[in-house]
Structure formats: structure tokens, C-alpha cells
Short mmCIF file of N, CA and C and ligand atoms in Angstrom, two decimals:
data_model
loop_
_atom_site.label_atom_id
_atom_site.label_comp_id
_atom_site.label_asym_id
_atom_site.label_seq_id
_atom_site.Cartn_x
_atom_site.Cartn_y
_atom_site.Cartn_z
N UNK A 3 -8.52 -36.24 21.20
CA UNK A 3 -6.95 -36.13 20.06
C UNK A 3 -6.85 -34.48 20.87
N UNK A 4 -5.25 -34.40 21.05
CA UNK A 4 -4.81 -32.86 21.37
C UNK A 4 -4.51 -32.37 19.87
N UNK A 5 -4.59 -30.97 20.76
CA UNK A 5 -4.45 -29.84 19.15
C UNK A 5 -2.78 -29.53 19.88
N UNK A 6 -1.84 -29.50 18.10
CA UNK A 6 -1.05 -29.09 18.48
C UNK A 6 -0.11 -28.08 19.41
N UNK A 7 0.33 -27.93 19.79
CA UNK A 7 1.19 -27.20 20.89
C UNK A 7 1.01 -25.86 20.30
N UNK A 8 1.37 -25.60 19.23
CA UNK A 8 2.02 -24.35 19.06
C UNK A 8 0.93 -23.12 19.10
N UNK A 9 -0.31 -23.99 18.49
CA UNK A 9 -2.37 -23.39 18.12
C UNK A 9 -2.52 -23.65 20.24
N UNK A 10 -2.24 -24.42 20.75
CA UNK A 10 -3.05 -24.58 22.26
C UNK A 10 -2.67 -23.16 23.11
N UNK A 11 -1.10 -22.92 22.88
CA UNK A 11 -0.16 -22.30 23.41
C UNK A 11 -0.21 -21.55 23.46
N UNK A 12 -0.52 -20.51 21.89
CA UNK A 12 -0.84 -19.47 21.03
C UNK A 12 -1.60 -18.54 22.01
N UNK A 13 -1.30 -17.31 23.20
CA UNK A 13 -2.67 -16.31 22.74
C UNK A 13 -1.45 -14.62 22.80
N UNK A 14 -2.66 -13.89 23.34
CA UNK A 14 -1.83 -12.61 23.34
C UNK A 14 -1.88 -11.51 24.01
N UNK A 15 -0.98 -11.67 24.74
CA UNK A 15 -0.13 -11.30 26.73
C UNK A 15 -0.37 -9.60 25.99
N UNK A 16 -0.22 -9.29 26.97
CA UNK A 16 -0.42 -7.19 27.18
C UNK A 16 0.77 -6.51 27.65
N UNK A 17 1.79 -7.83 28.64
CA UNK A 17 2.50 -7.26 29.03
C UNK A 17 3.42 -8.73 28.44
N UNK A 18 4.77 -7.62 28.68
CA UNK A 18 5.85 -7.90 27.81
C UNK A 18 6.78 -7.83 28.61
N UNK A 19 7.85 -8.65 28.24
CA UNK A 19 9.81 -8.15 29.42
C UNK A 19 10.41 -7.79 28.59
N UNK A 20 11.30 -7.02 28.36
CA UNK A 20 12.51 -6.41 27.13
C UNK A 20 13.29 -7.07 26.71
N UNK A 21 12.67 -8.06 26.36
CA UNK A 21 14.10 -8.08 25.61
C UNK A 21 14.09 -7.91 23.69
N UNK A 22 15.38 -8.18 23.21
CA UNK A 22 15.66 -7.53 22.37
C UNK A 22 15.46 -8.27 21.58
N UNK A 23 14.89 -8.29 19.88
CA UNK A 23 15.14 -9.27 19.10
C UNK A 23 15.49 -8.95 18.06
N UNK A 24 16.23 -10.43 17.67
CA UNK A 24 17.31 -10.07 16.88
C UNK A 24 16.64 -10.70 15.45
N UNK A 25 17.87 -9.43 13.70
CA UNK A 25 16.97 -9.28 12.86
C UNK A 25 16.95 -11.30 12.35
N UNK A 26 17.91 -12.10 13.27
CA UNK A 26 16.76 -14.05 12.13
C UNK A 26 15.48 -13.64 12.30
N UNK A 27 15.53 -13.14 13.96
CA UNK A 27 14.60 -14.03 13.98
C UNK A 27 12.81 -12.72 13.92
N UNK A 28 13.00 -11.43 13.52
CA UNK A 28 12.43 -11.01 12.60
C UNK A 28 11.97 -11.88 11.21
N UNK A 29 13.28 -12.36 10.97
CA UNK A 29 13.23 -12.48 9.96
C UNK A 29 12.61 -13.98 9.09
N UNK A 30 12.31 -14.35 10.65
CA UNK A 30 11.93 -15.80 10.98
C UNK A 30 9.79 -15.85 10.40
N UNK A 31 9.91 -14.69 10.99
CA UNK A 31 8.46 -14.63 11.50
C UNK A 31 7.71 -14.02 9.78
N UNK A 32 8.20 -13.07 9.22
CA UNK A 32 8.76 -12.62 7.60
C UNK A 32 7.92 -14.37 6.70
N UNK A 33 9.10 -14.88 7.16
CA UNK A 33 9.73 -16.24 6.08
C UNK A 33 8.28 -16.96 6.54
N UNK A 34 7.05 -16.97 7.94
CA UNK A 34 6.59 -17.92 8.02
C UNK A 34 5.44 -17.56 7.31
N UNK A 35 5.07 -16.39 7.29
CA UNK A 35 3.95 -15.40 6.36
C UNK A 35 4.24 -16.34 4.87
N UNK A 36 5.13 -16.35 4.69
CA UNK A 36 5.27 -16.46 3.10
C UNK A 36 4.63 -17.13 2.67
N UNK A 37 5.20 -18.35 3.67
CA UNK A 37 4.06 -19.75 3.64
C UNK A 37 2.66 -20.09 3.76
N UNK A 38 2.20 -18.83 3.57
CA UNK A 38 0.73 -19.01 4.04
C UNK A 38 -0.45 -19.31 2.09
N UNK A 39 -1.36 -19.88 2.66
CA UNK A 39 -1.38 -20.42 1.60
C UNK A 39 -2.37 -18.79 1.15
N UNK A 40 -2.71 -18.27 0.23
CA UNK A 40 -3.92 -17.24 -0.54
C UNK A 40 -3.90 -17.73 -2.34
N UNK A 41 -5.50 -17.15 -1.73
CA UNK A 41 -6.08 -17.30 -3.45
C UNK A 41 -4.99 -17.15 -4.54
N UNK A 42 -5.24 -17.79 -5.58
CA UNK A 42 -4.19 -17.71 -7.18
C UNK A 42 -3.03 -17.79 -6.54
N UNK A 43 -2.89 -17.74 -5.01
CA UNK A 43 -0.86 -18.39 -5.35
C UNK A 43 -0.58 -16.36 -4.54
N UNK A 44 -2.12 -15.16 -4.54
CA UNK A 44 -1.37 -14.01 -4.33
C UNK A 44 -0.31 -12.98 -3.57
N UNK A 45 -0.53 -14.08 -2.76
CA UNK A 45 0.24 -13.00 -2.00
C UNK A 45 -0.25 -11.76 -1.03
N UNK A 46 -0.91 -11.47 -0.97
CA UNK A 46 -1.58 -10.01 -1.12
C UNK A 46 -1.25 -9.29 0.43
N UNK A 47 0.07 -9.62 0.98
CA UNK A 47 -0.08 -9.72 2.34
C UNK A 47 1.23 -7.91 1.80
N UNK A 48 1.24 -7.22 2.40
CA UNK A 48 3.17 -6.39 2.51
C UNK A 48 2.90 -6.43 4.14
N UNK A 49 3.82 -5.90 4.54
CA UNK A 49 3.82 -5.43 5.74
C UNK A 49 5.82 -4.67 6.09
N UNK A 50 5.48 -3.92 7.11
CA UNK A 50 6.12 -2.90 7.79
C UNK A 50 5.67 -3.45 9.21
N UNK A 51 7.81 -3.34 9.85
CA UNK A 51 7.92 -3.60 10.94
C UNK A 51 8.77 -2.85 11.73
N UNK A 52 8.55 -1.86 12.96
CA UNK A 52 9.87 -1.54 13.59
C UNK A 52 10.53 -2.49 15.08
N UNK A 53 11.34 -2.47 15.25
CA UNK A 53 11.60 -2.74 17.10
C UNK A 53 11.81 -1.70 17.54
N UNK A 54 12.52 -2.35 18.52
CA UNK A 54 11.89 -0.93 19.81
C UNK A 54 12.77 -0.51 19.87
N UNK A 55 13.81 -0.93 19.47
CA UNK A 55 15.33 0.52 19.67
C UNK A 55 15.20 1.18 18.21
N UNK A 56 14.70 0.86 17.83
CA UNK A 56 15.03 1.73 16.42
C UNK A 56 13.56 2.62 17.23
N UNK A 57 14.83 3.21 17.67
CA UNK A 57 13.22 3.87 18.34
C UNK A 57 11.90 5.63 17.65
N UNK A 58 12.90 5.95 17.02
CA UNK A 58 12.07 6.93 15.82
C UNK A 58 10.85 5.89 15.33
N UNK A 59 11.41 4.90 15.07
CA UNK A 59 10.13 4.12 13.69
C UNK A 59 9.36 4.11 14.87
N UNK A 60 9.73 2.90 15.98
CA UNK A 60 9.03 2.56 17.11
C UNK A 60 7.67 3.81 17.33
N UNK A 61 8.27 4.25 17.89
CA UNK A 61 7.09 5.31 18.10
C UNK A 61 6.05 5.85 16.58
N UNK A 62 6.59 5.80 15.39
CA UNK A 62 5.17 6.43 14.34
C UNK A 62 4.84 5.15 14.52
N UNK A 63 5.09 3.71 14.79
CA UNK A 63 4.41 2.26 14.25
C UNK A 63 2.92 2.93 15.73
N UNK A 64 3.77 3.00 17.62
CA UNK A 64 2.96 3.06 18.39
C UNK A 64 1.70 4.71 18.49
N UNK A 65 2.14 5.78 17.22
CA UNK A 65 1.53 6.94 17.62
C UNK A 65 0.24 6.47 16.48
N UNK A 66 0.46 5.65 15.15
CA UNK A 66 -1.63 4.75 14.60
C UNK A 66 -1.88 4.52 15.91
N UNK A 67 -1.53 3.62 16.49
CA UNK A 67 -2.30 3.09 17.59
C UNK A 67 -3.34 3.80 18.83
N UNK A 68 -4.28 2.77 19.06
CA UNK A 68 -5.52 3.59 19.52
C UNK A 68 -4.72 3.90 20.91
N UNK A 69 -5.21 4.94 21.65
CA UNK A 69 -4.39 4.91 22.81
C UNK A 69 -4.92 4.05 24.33
N UNK A 70 -5.53 3.16 23.74
CA UNK A 70 -5.77 1.43 24.76
C UNK A 70 -4.49 0.70 24.06
N UNK A 71 -4.24 0.90 23.36
CA UNK A 71 -3.74 -0.99 22.87
C UNK A 71 -1.92 0.32 23.04
N UNK A 72 -2.05 1.28 22.95
CA UNK A 72 -0.53 2.36 22.84
C UNK A 72 0.40 1.88 24.63
N UNK A 73 -0.94 2.07 25.47
CA UNK A 73 -0.84 1.52 27.13
C UNK A 73 0.21 0.14 27.18
N UNK A 74 0.33 -0.72 26.18
CA UNK A 74 0.41 -2.64 26.19
C UNK A 74 1.47 -2.09 25.66
N UNK A 75 1.57 -1.86 24.20
CA UNK A 75 1.90 -1.93 23.57
C UNK A 75 3.71 -1.35 22.71
N UNK A 76 3.79 -0.64 24.16
CA UNK A 76 4.67 0.27 24.44
C UNK A 76 5.95 -0.53 24.41
N UNK A 77 5.95 -1.48 25.39
CA UNK A 77 6.94 -2.87 25.65
C UNK A 77 7.32 -3.42 24.91
N UNK A 78 6.56 -3.90 23.51
CA UNK A 78 6.82 -5.23 22.37
C UNK A 78 7.72 -4.80 22.29
N UNK A 79 8.81 -6.29 21.50
CA UNK A 79 9.79 -5.66 21.25
C UNK A 79 9.81 -5.52 19.96
N UNK A 80 9.15 -6.15 18.93
CA UNK A 80 8.28 -5.74 17.79
C UNK A 80 6.51 -5.77 17.34
N UNK A 81 6.73 -4.40 16.63
CA UNK A 81 5.82 -4.06 15.76
C UNK A 81 5.90 -3.97 14.89
N UNK A 82 4.37 -4.14 13.84
CA UNK A 82 4.48 -4.69 12.64
C UNK A 82 3.08 -4.17 11.86
N UNK A 83 2.98 -3.83 11.49
CA UNK A 83 1.52 -3.11 10.52
C UNK A 83 1.91 -4.36 9.02
N UNK A 84 0.32 -4.80 8.52
CA UNK A 84 -0.18 -5.81 7.88
C UNK A 84 -1.20 -5.18 7.40
N UNK A 85 -0.42 -5.61 5.65
CA UNK A 85 -1.71 -4.74 4.65
C UNK A 85 -1.64 -5.90 3.32
N UNK A 86 -3.04 -5.51 3.03
CA UNK A 86 -3.62 -6.97 1.87
C UNK A 86 -3.60 -5.44 0.58
N UNK A 87 -2.84 -6.12 -0.24
CA UNK A 87 -3.28 -4.93 -1.29
C UNK A 87 -4.34 -5.57 -2.46
N UNK A 88 -5.04 -4.70 -2.92
CA UNK A 88 -6.92 -4.63 -3.16
C UNK A 88 -7.24 -5.60 -4.18
N UNK A 89 -5.70 -5.51 -5.11
CA UNK A 89 -6.59 -6.17 -6.39
C UNK A 89 -5.72 -7.70 -7.15
N UNK A 90 -5.48 -8.62 -7.65
CA UNK A 90 -4.70 -9.05 -8.33
C UNK A 90 -3.80 -8.50 -9.01
N UNK A 91 -2.60 -9.06 -9.13
CA UNK A 91 -1.97 -8.53 -10.24
C UNK A 91 -1.96 -8.76 -11.38
N UNK A 92 -2.66 -10.18 -11.51
CA UNK A 92 -3.37 -10.54 -13.13
C UNK A 92 -5.17 -9.34 -13.03
N UNK A 93 -4.55 -8.98 -14.62
CA UNK A 93 -5.23 -7.96 -14.72
C UNK A 93 -5.76 -6.77 -13.90
N UNK A 94 -5.34 -6.88 -12.80
CA UNK A 94 -5.84 -5.52 -11.54
C UNK A 94 -7.62 -6.00 -11.83
N UNK A 95 -8.44 -6.62 -11.36
CA UNK A 95 -9.28 -6.91 -10.92
C UNK A 95 -9.45 -7.43 -9.91
N UNK A 96 -10.43 -6.98 -8.63
CA UNK A 96 -10.55 -6.34 -7.05
C UNK A 96 -10.19 -8.50 -6.55
N UNK A 97 -9.68 -8.07 -5.74
CA UNK A 97 -9.52 -9.92 -5.31
C UNK A 97 -10.11 -9.81 -3.59
N UNK A 98 -10.78 -9.68 -3.58
CA UNK A 98 -11.81 -10.33 -2.61
C UNK A 98 -11.24 -11.00 -1.07
N UNK A 99 -10.51 -11.73 -0.79
CA UNK A 99 -9.92 -12.48 -0.74
C UNK A 99 -8.92 -11.99 0.35
N UNK A 100 -8.16 -10.81 -0.25
CA UNK A 100 -6.64 -10.11 0.23
C UNK A 100 -7.06 -10.37 1.73
N UNK A 101 -7.85 -10.03 2.33
CA UNK A 101 -7.51 -9.26 3.78
C UNK A 101 -8.53 -10.88 4.41
N UNK A 102 -8.91 -11.53 3.80
CA UNK A 102 -8.85 -13.49 4.52
C UNK A 102 -7.38 -13.95 4.31
N UNK A 103 -7.10 -13.78 3.38
CA UNK A 103 -5.81 -14.42 3.09
C UNK A 103 -5.21 -13.28 4.24
N UNK A 104 -4.23 -12.24 4.08
CA UNK A 104 -3.56 -11.51 5.37
C UNK A 104 -3.42 -12.10 6.40
N UNK A 105 -5.09 -12.33 6.96
CA UNK A 105 -5.37 -12.27 8.05
C UNK A 105 -4.50 -14.26 8.33
N UNK A 106 -4.83 -14.53 7.51
CA UNK A 106 -4.20 -16.52 7.31
C UNK A 106 -2.97 -16.05 7.18
N UNK A 107 -2.13 -15.04 7.08
CA UNK A 107 -0.57 -15.14 7.09
C UNK A 107 -0.38 -14.27 7.71
N UNK A 108 -1.34 -13.30 9.06
CA UNK A 108 -0.67 -13.82 10.19
C UNK A 108 -0.84 -14.12 11.42
N UNK A 109 -1.44 -14.98 11.45
CA UNK A 109 -1.48 -16.86 12.29
C UNK A 109 -1.05 -17.14 11.85
N UNK A 110 0.21 -17.19 10.68
CA UNK A 110 1.58 -18.14 11.28
C UNK A 110 2.50 -17.21 11.80
N UNK A 111 2.49 -15.90 11.20
CA UNK A 111 3.35 -15.30 12.29
C UNK A 111 3.22 -14.79 13.79
N UNK A 112 1.83 -15.65 14.22
CA UNK A 112 1.72 -15.94 15.58
C UNK A 112 2.53 -16.92 16.00
N UNK A 113 1.71 -18.28 15.31
CA UNK A 113 2.55 -19.15 15.82
C UNK A 113 4.09 -19.32 15.05
N UNK A 114 4.72 -18.59 14.23
CA UNK A 114 6.15 -18.93 14.25
C UNK A 114 7.12 -18.12 15.99
N UNK A 115 6.12 -16.86 16.09
CA UNK A 115 6.16 -15.47 17.64
C UNK A 115 6.43 -16.67 18.68
N UNK A 116 5.38 -18.12 18.39
CA UNK A 116 5.63 -19.03 19.47
C UNK A 116 6.47 -19.90 19.54
N UNK A 117 7.02 -20.68 18.26
CA UNK A 117 7.90 -21.64 18.29
C UNK A 117 8.98 -20.96 19.23
N UNK A 118 8.95 -20.11 18.30
CA UNK A 118 10.00 -19.28 18.71
C UNK A 118 10.37 -18.55 20.21
N UNK A 119 9.31 -18.42 21.48
CA UNK A 119 9.54 -18.10 22.61
C UNK A 119 8.75 -16.77 22.62
N UNK A 120 8.08 -16.16 22.05
CA UNK A 120 7.51 -14.71 21.85
C UNK A 120 5.93 -15.49 20.76
N UNK A 121 5.14 -13.61 22.04
CA UNK A 121 4.28 -14.32 21.19
C UNK A 121 3.94 -12.84 20.54
N UNK A 122 2.60 -13.03 20.39
CA UNK A 122 2.74 -11.94 19.02
C UNK A 122 0.66 -11.66 19.51
N UNK A 123 0.58 -9.78 19.39
CA UNK A 123 -0.71 -9.54 19.51
C UNK A 123 -1.27 -8.82 18.88
N UNK A 124 -1.52 -9.20 17.93
CA UNK A 124 -3.11 -8.82 16.89
C UNK A 124 -3.89 -7.22 17.59
N UNK A 125 -4.00 -6.09 17.01
CA UNK A 125 -4.50 -5.29 17.13
C UNK A 125 -5.02 -4.44 16.11
N UNK A 126 -6.80 -4.28 16.23
CA UNK A 126 -7.52 -3.80 14.84
C UNK A 126 -8.01 -1.99 15.47
N UNK A 127 -7.51 -1.66 16.22
CA UNK A 127 -7.58 -0.56 17.03
C UNK A 127 -6.42 0.61 16.64
N UNK A 128 -6.13 0.71 16.04
CA UNK A 128 -5.49 2.02 14.99
C UNK A 128 -6.30 2.49 13.94
N UNK A 129 -5.81 3.95 14.00
CA UNK A 129 -5.99 4.93 12.76
C UNK A 129 -5.60 4.89 12.29
N UNK A 130 -6.86 4.46 11.08
CA UNK A 130 -6.63 4.51 10.05
C UNK A 130 -6.24 5.69 9.51
N UNK A 131 -6.85 6.33 9.42
CA UNK A 131 -6.32 7.63 8.17
C UNK A 131 -4.27 8.13 8.55
N UNK A 132 -4.83 8.08 9.98
CA UNK A 132 -3.33 8.29 10.75
C UNK A 132 -2.48 7.41 9.73
N UNK A 133 -2.82 6.29 9.60
CA UNK A 133 -1.48 4.96 9.49
C UNK A 133 -1.31 5.20 7.76
N UNK A 134 -2.47 5.52 7.01
CA UNK A 134 -2.24 5.78 5.65
C UNK A 134 -0.73 6.69 5.15
N UNK A 135 -0.62 7.80 6.65
CA UNK A 135 -0.38 9.06 6.43
C UNK A 135 0.95 8.77 6.11
N UNK A 136 0.89 8.58 7.92
CA UNK A 136 2.36 7.79 8.38
C UNK A 136 2.70 7.15 7.62
N UNK A 137 2.65 5.81 6.94
CA UNK A 137 3.12 4.85 6.68
C UNK A 137 3.05 5.80 4.83
N UNK A 138 2.33 6.42 4.35
CA UNK A 138 2.51 6.96 2.80
C UNK A 138 2.04 5.92 1.82
N UNK A 139 0.68 4.88 2.60
CA UNK A 139 0.19 3.92 1.81
C UNK A 139 -0.69 4.22 1.22
N UNK A 140 -0.79 4.06 -0.20
CA UNK A 140 -1.61 4.78 -1.40
C UNK A 140 -3.55 3.09 -0.78
N UNK A 141 -4.17 4.31 -0.08
CA UNK A 141 -5.49 3.56 0.28
C UNK A 141 -6.11 2.72 -1.14
N UNK A 142 -6.27 3.22 -1.84
CA UNK A 142 -6.50 2.61 -3.50
C UNK A 142 -6.19 1.57 -3.55
N UNK A 143 -4.44 0.97 -3.34
CA UNK A 143 -3.95 -0.03 -3.59
C UNK A 143 -4.36 -0.68 -2.11
N UNK A 144 -3.83 -0.72 -1.50
CA UNK A 144 -3.37 -1.80 -0.44
C UNK A 144 -4.92 -1.13 0.56
N UNK A 145 -5.54 -2.14 1.83
CA UNK A 145 -6.52 -2.16 2.70
C UNK A 145 -5.57 -2.23 4.48
N UNK A 146 -5.65 -1.25 5.08
CA UNK A 146 -4.65 -1.61 6.31
C UNK A 146 -5.87 -2.75 7.62
N UNK A 147 -5.03 -4.53 7.22
CA UNK A 147 -5.05 -5.33 8.03
C UNK A 147 -5.10 -4.84 9.13
N UNK A 148 -4.22 -5.14 9.82
CA UNK A 148 -3.48 -4.44 11.76
C UNK A 148 -2.13 -4.67 11.77
N UNK A 149 -2.00 -4.62 13.59
CA UNK A 149 -0.96 -4.26 13.42
C UNK A 149 -0.68 -5.06 14.45
N UNK A 150 0.98 -5.43 14.75
CA UNK A 150 0.67 -7.00 15.94
C UNK A 150 1.85 -6.40 16.31
N UNK A 151 1.75 -6.54 17.96
CA UNK A 151 2.50 -6.70 19.09
C UNK A 151 3.34 -7.60 19.23
N UNK A 152 4.78 -7.79 19.31
CA UNK A 152 5.76 -9.80 19.01
C UNK A 152 6.28 -8.51 20.38
N UNK A 153 6.38 -9.88 21.27
CA UNK A 153 7.48 -9.70 22.66
C UNK A 153 7.75 -11.44 22.95
N UNK A 154 7.60 -10.79 24.77
CA UNK A 154 8.21 -12.23 24.91
C UNK A 154 7.48 -11.45 26.65
N UNK A 155 6.15 -12.57 26.84
CA UNK A 155 5.98 -12.36 28.16
C UNK A 155 6.54 -11.89 28.74
N UNK A 156 5.05 -11.07 29.66
CA UNK A 156 6.85 -10.43 30.98
C UNK A 156 4.74 -10.71 32.36
N UNK A 157 5.82 -9.74 33.26
CA UNK A 157 4.95 -9.93 34.49
C UNK A 157 3.96 -8.60 34.76
N UNK A 158 2.49 -9.76 34.67
CA UNK A 158 1.37 -8.45 34.65
C UNK A 158 0.80 -7.43 35.27
N UNK A 159 2.12 -7.50 36.75
CA UNK A 159 1.62 -6.29 37.51
C UNK A 159 2.26 -5.34 37.09
N UNK A 160 2.98 -5.19 35.34
CA UNK A 160 3.70 -3.76 34.85
C UNK A 160 2.57 -3.37 34.42
N UNK A 161 1.21 -3.88 34.26
CA UNK A 161 0.41 -3.61 33.72
C UNK A 161 -1.00 -2.28 34.70
N UNK A 162 -1.82 -1.26 34.08
CA UNK A 162 -2.61 -1.11 34.47
C UNK A 162 -3.42 -2.53 35.49
N UNK A 163 -4.45 -1.54 36.11
CA UNK A 163 -5.58 -2.21 37.16
C UNK A 163 -6.21 -3.39 35.73
N UNK A 164 -7.29 -2.57 34.71
CA UNK A 164 -7.78 -3.28 33.89
C UNK A 164 -7.18 -4.27 33.59
N UNK A 165 -6.27 -3.57 32.84
CA UNK A 165 -4.94 -4.80 32.01
C UNK A 165 -4.75 -5.90 32.78
N UNK A 166 -4.37 -5.94 33.67
CA UNK A 166 -3.83 -7.10 34.49
C UNK A 166 -4.66 -8.24 35.18
N UNK A 167 -6.08 -7.63 35.50
CA UNK A 167 -6.83 -8.36 35.20
C UNK A 167 -7.59 -9.30 33.80
N UNK A 168 -7.24 -8.43 32.61
CA UNK A 168 -7.45 -9.38 32.00
C UNK A 168 -6.20 -10.41 30.99
N UNK A 169 -5.29 -9.85 31.13
CA UNK A 169 -4.13 -11.01 31.13
C UNK A 169 -4.09 -12.07 32.00
N UNK A 170 -5.09 -11.88 33.11
CA UNK A 170 -5.00 -12.84 34.75
C UNK A 170 -5.81 -14.24 33.97
N UNK A 171 -6.94 -13.22 33.90
CA UNK A 171 -8.26 -14.50 33.54
C UNK A 171 -7.68 -15.09 32.23
N UNK A 172 -8.74 -16.86 32.67
CA UNK A 172 -8.73 -17.17 31.60
C UNK A 172 -8.91 -17.11 30.27
N UNK A 173 -8.10 -17.51 29.29
CA UNK A 173 -8.74 -17.19 27.82
C UNK A 173 -10.71 -18.59 27.84
N UNK A 174 -11.25 -17.61 26.88
CA UNK A 174 -12.51 -18.14 26.25
C UNK A 174 -12.72 -18.21 25.37
N UNK A 175 -13.38 -20.16 25.21
CA UNK A 175 -14.39 -19.91 23.25
C UNK A 175 -16.02 -20.03 23.55
N UNK A 176 -15.47 -20.37 22.29
CA UNK A 176 -17.94 -21.15 22.09
C UNK A 176 -17.17 -22.82 22.31
N UNK A 177 -18.08 -23.06 22.53
CA UNK A 177 -17.65 -23.88 22.09
C UNK A 177 -18.07 -24.78 20.85
N UNK A 178 -17.57 -25.76 21.19
CA UNK A 178 -17.49 -26.50 19.53
C UNK A 178 -19.03 -26.93 18.38
N UNK A 179 -20.13 -26.86 19.43
CA UNK A 179 -21.07 -27.39 18.01
C UNK A 179 -21.53 -25.74 18.74
N UNK A 180 -20.80 -24.68 19.01
CA UNK A 180 -21.71 -23.60 17.96
C UNK A 180 -21.07 -23.05 16.93
N UNK A 181 -19.70 -23.27 17.25
CA UNK A 181 -18.83 -22.86 15.93
C UNK A 181 -19.00 -23.89 14.28
N UNK A 182 -19.46 -25.30 14.86
CA UNK A 182 -19.40 -26.04 13.98
C UNK A 182 -21.86 -26.45 13.36
N UNK A 183 -22.02 -25.71 12.45
CA UNK A 183 -23.14 -26.88 11.90
C UNK A 183 -23.17 -28.59 11.98
N UNK A 184 -24.52 -29.09 12.90
CA UNK A 184 -24.29 -30.14 13.10
C UNK A 184 -23.33 -31.05 13.60
N UNK A 185 -22.29 -30.33 14.44
CA UNK A 185 -22.01 -30.85 14.92
C UNK A 185 -21.67 -32.51 15.83
N UNK A 186 -21.65 -33.23 16.39
CA UNK A 186 -21.97 -34.32 17.12
C UNK A 186 -20.54 -34.51 17.97
N UNK A 187 -21.00 -34.30 19.17
CA UNK A 187 -19.34 -34.86 19.99
C UNK A 187 -20.07 -36.22 20.76
C1 FMN B 228 -7.69 -9.11 14.11
C2 FMN B 228 -7.57 -9.15 15.10
C3 FMN B 228 -7.44 -7.87 15.95
C4 FMN B 228 -7.83 -7.20 16.99
N1 FMN B 228 -7.61 -6.16 17.93
C5 FMN B 228 -6.95 -5.50 19.13
C6 FMN B 228 -6.82 -4.59 19.63
O1 FMN B 228 -7.36 -3.22 19.32
N2 FMN B 228 -6.37 -4.59 21.31
C7 FMN B 228 -6.61 -5.79 21.59
O2 FMN B 228 -6.50 -5.72 22.77
N3 FMN B 228 -6.48 -6.57 21.54
C8 FMN B 228 -7.24 -6.94 20.05
N4 FMN B 228 -6.81 -8.30 19.28
C9 FMN B 228 -7.24 -9.20 20.13
C10 FMN B 228 -7.85 -10.34 20.83
O3 FMN B 228 -8.68 -9.49 21.81
C11 FMN B 228 -7.77 -12.26 20.86
O4 FMN B 228 -7.77 -12.37 19.62
C12 FMN B 228 -8.96 -12.66 21.67
O5 FMN B 228 -9.54 -12.64 22.64
C13 FMN B 228 -8.60 -14.41 21.95
O6 FMN B 228 -7.54 -13.88 22.48
P1 FMN B 228 -6.26 -15.30 22.45
O7 FMN B 228 -5.58 -14.07 21.10
O8 FMN B 228 -5.14 -14.89 23.45
O9 FMN B 228 -6.57 -16.10 22.25
C14 FMN B 228 -7.52 -8.22 17.76
C15 FMN B 228 -7.09 -9.73 17.76
C16 FMN B 228 -7.33 -9.63 16.06
C17 FMN B 228 -7.52 -11.52 15.51
#
């Protein structure tokens, strides 16, 4: 049985072409996130975004990334920061599923990007302290999840040599037997 195309074709590029994303497309990414499942339907995710043409704002996002990610994410059409609210609204109890659920919503963004002809590349490589400060996020209330670079996959030759090599290498995964206990093929 085939894996759904939208899942099978999703990947995390580093080379992006210079295209502008329109506001409807951006909105549809966050609309996809809205429909992710979450514990108690808490929807603990909160997003920040900047389009490349919003130059000052886009720079703010870029500056929060580690240099390794800056070198390729600078070509994305859109940068997103995803955060997770640490507590449930109900009784303000700790929500130990907040990051899990935000990750699920981020996956929906990645799939919707693919649906629109874009790709989304998530990044854990960012400077946390700088991000909390730059975005004026209260660390006691929200945990930083990931940055996400969205764009149309481009020509790998724009990349430095080491990144070009990764871009052109086949994507790898563990075997299904390694990730599912007792899987019989
Ligand atoms: C939470 C998270 C953090 C990641 N951090 C980075 C990162 O900092 N830099 C990077 O180049 N890729 C990062 N990635 C992308 C992964 O390396 C990529 O998803 C993985 O190699 C599988 O490749 P694929 O998405 O093309 O299938 C991250 C992905 C996730 C989900």
C-alpha cells in the first residue's frame, strides 16, 4: 500500500528559489495548523512569521538562528517561529503535551506547504535566549519549539559545497522493524 503523496513528497530543502508567497498562502499554512489534534483540544501553539519582503522583520528571525541555518534559511520566502504554551488554560495546570502537540501542528504546516507547491524545513538550531528577547516572549509561559523555513525548492548549486552534498543525497530512514515493536513484514 502506498504512502499518501503529500507525505511521501514532503522533504526539507536548503536551496530555495526567490519567490514571493502571498498572504492567502501564508494563511492556509496556519489554517492547516489550526486543525491539528491536541490534548484537551488546548491548541497550545502560537506562531510568529515574517515574509522575506518584510526585510527588517525577516532579519529579526534570521538573527535568531545559528549560523549554520542562517546560511541557507536566508533564501526562504517565509520564516516561522513556533512556540508552545506551557500550561493549560483550564486551571493553569502544566501541559506536558504542549511541545508534542505543537510538533503535530508544525507537521500539518509542512504538509500544507507541500500541497501548495512549497516545502517547509524545520529548525531546532536557534539561539533560545536571543529569541525570547527579540520576540518579547515570556519564557515562563511559552516554550520555543522550532523555526520553520518555507519556500520553493531551488537549484542546489546556490549552496556551499557541504550543503549541496546533503541536498543531493538520498533521504534516509530507519526500517519499519526498528521503529515498531513486533512488526512482522
Ligand atoms: C524539530 C526539528 C529540528 C530540526 N533542526 C534542523 C536544523 O537546525 N537544521 C537543519 O538543517 N535541519 C533541521 N531539521 C530537519 C531535519 O534534519 C530533517 O527533517 C531530517 O533530516 C529528515 O529529512 P526530511 O525532512 O527531508 O525528510 C530539523 C527537523 C525537526 C523536525
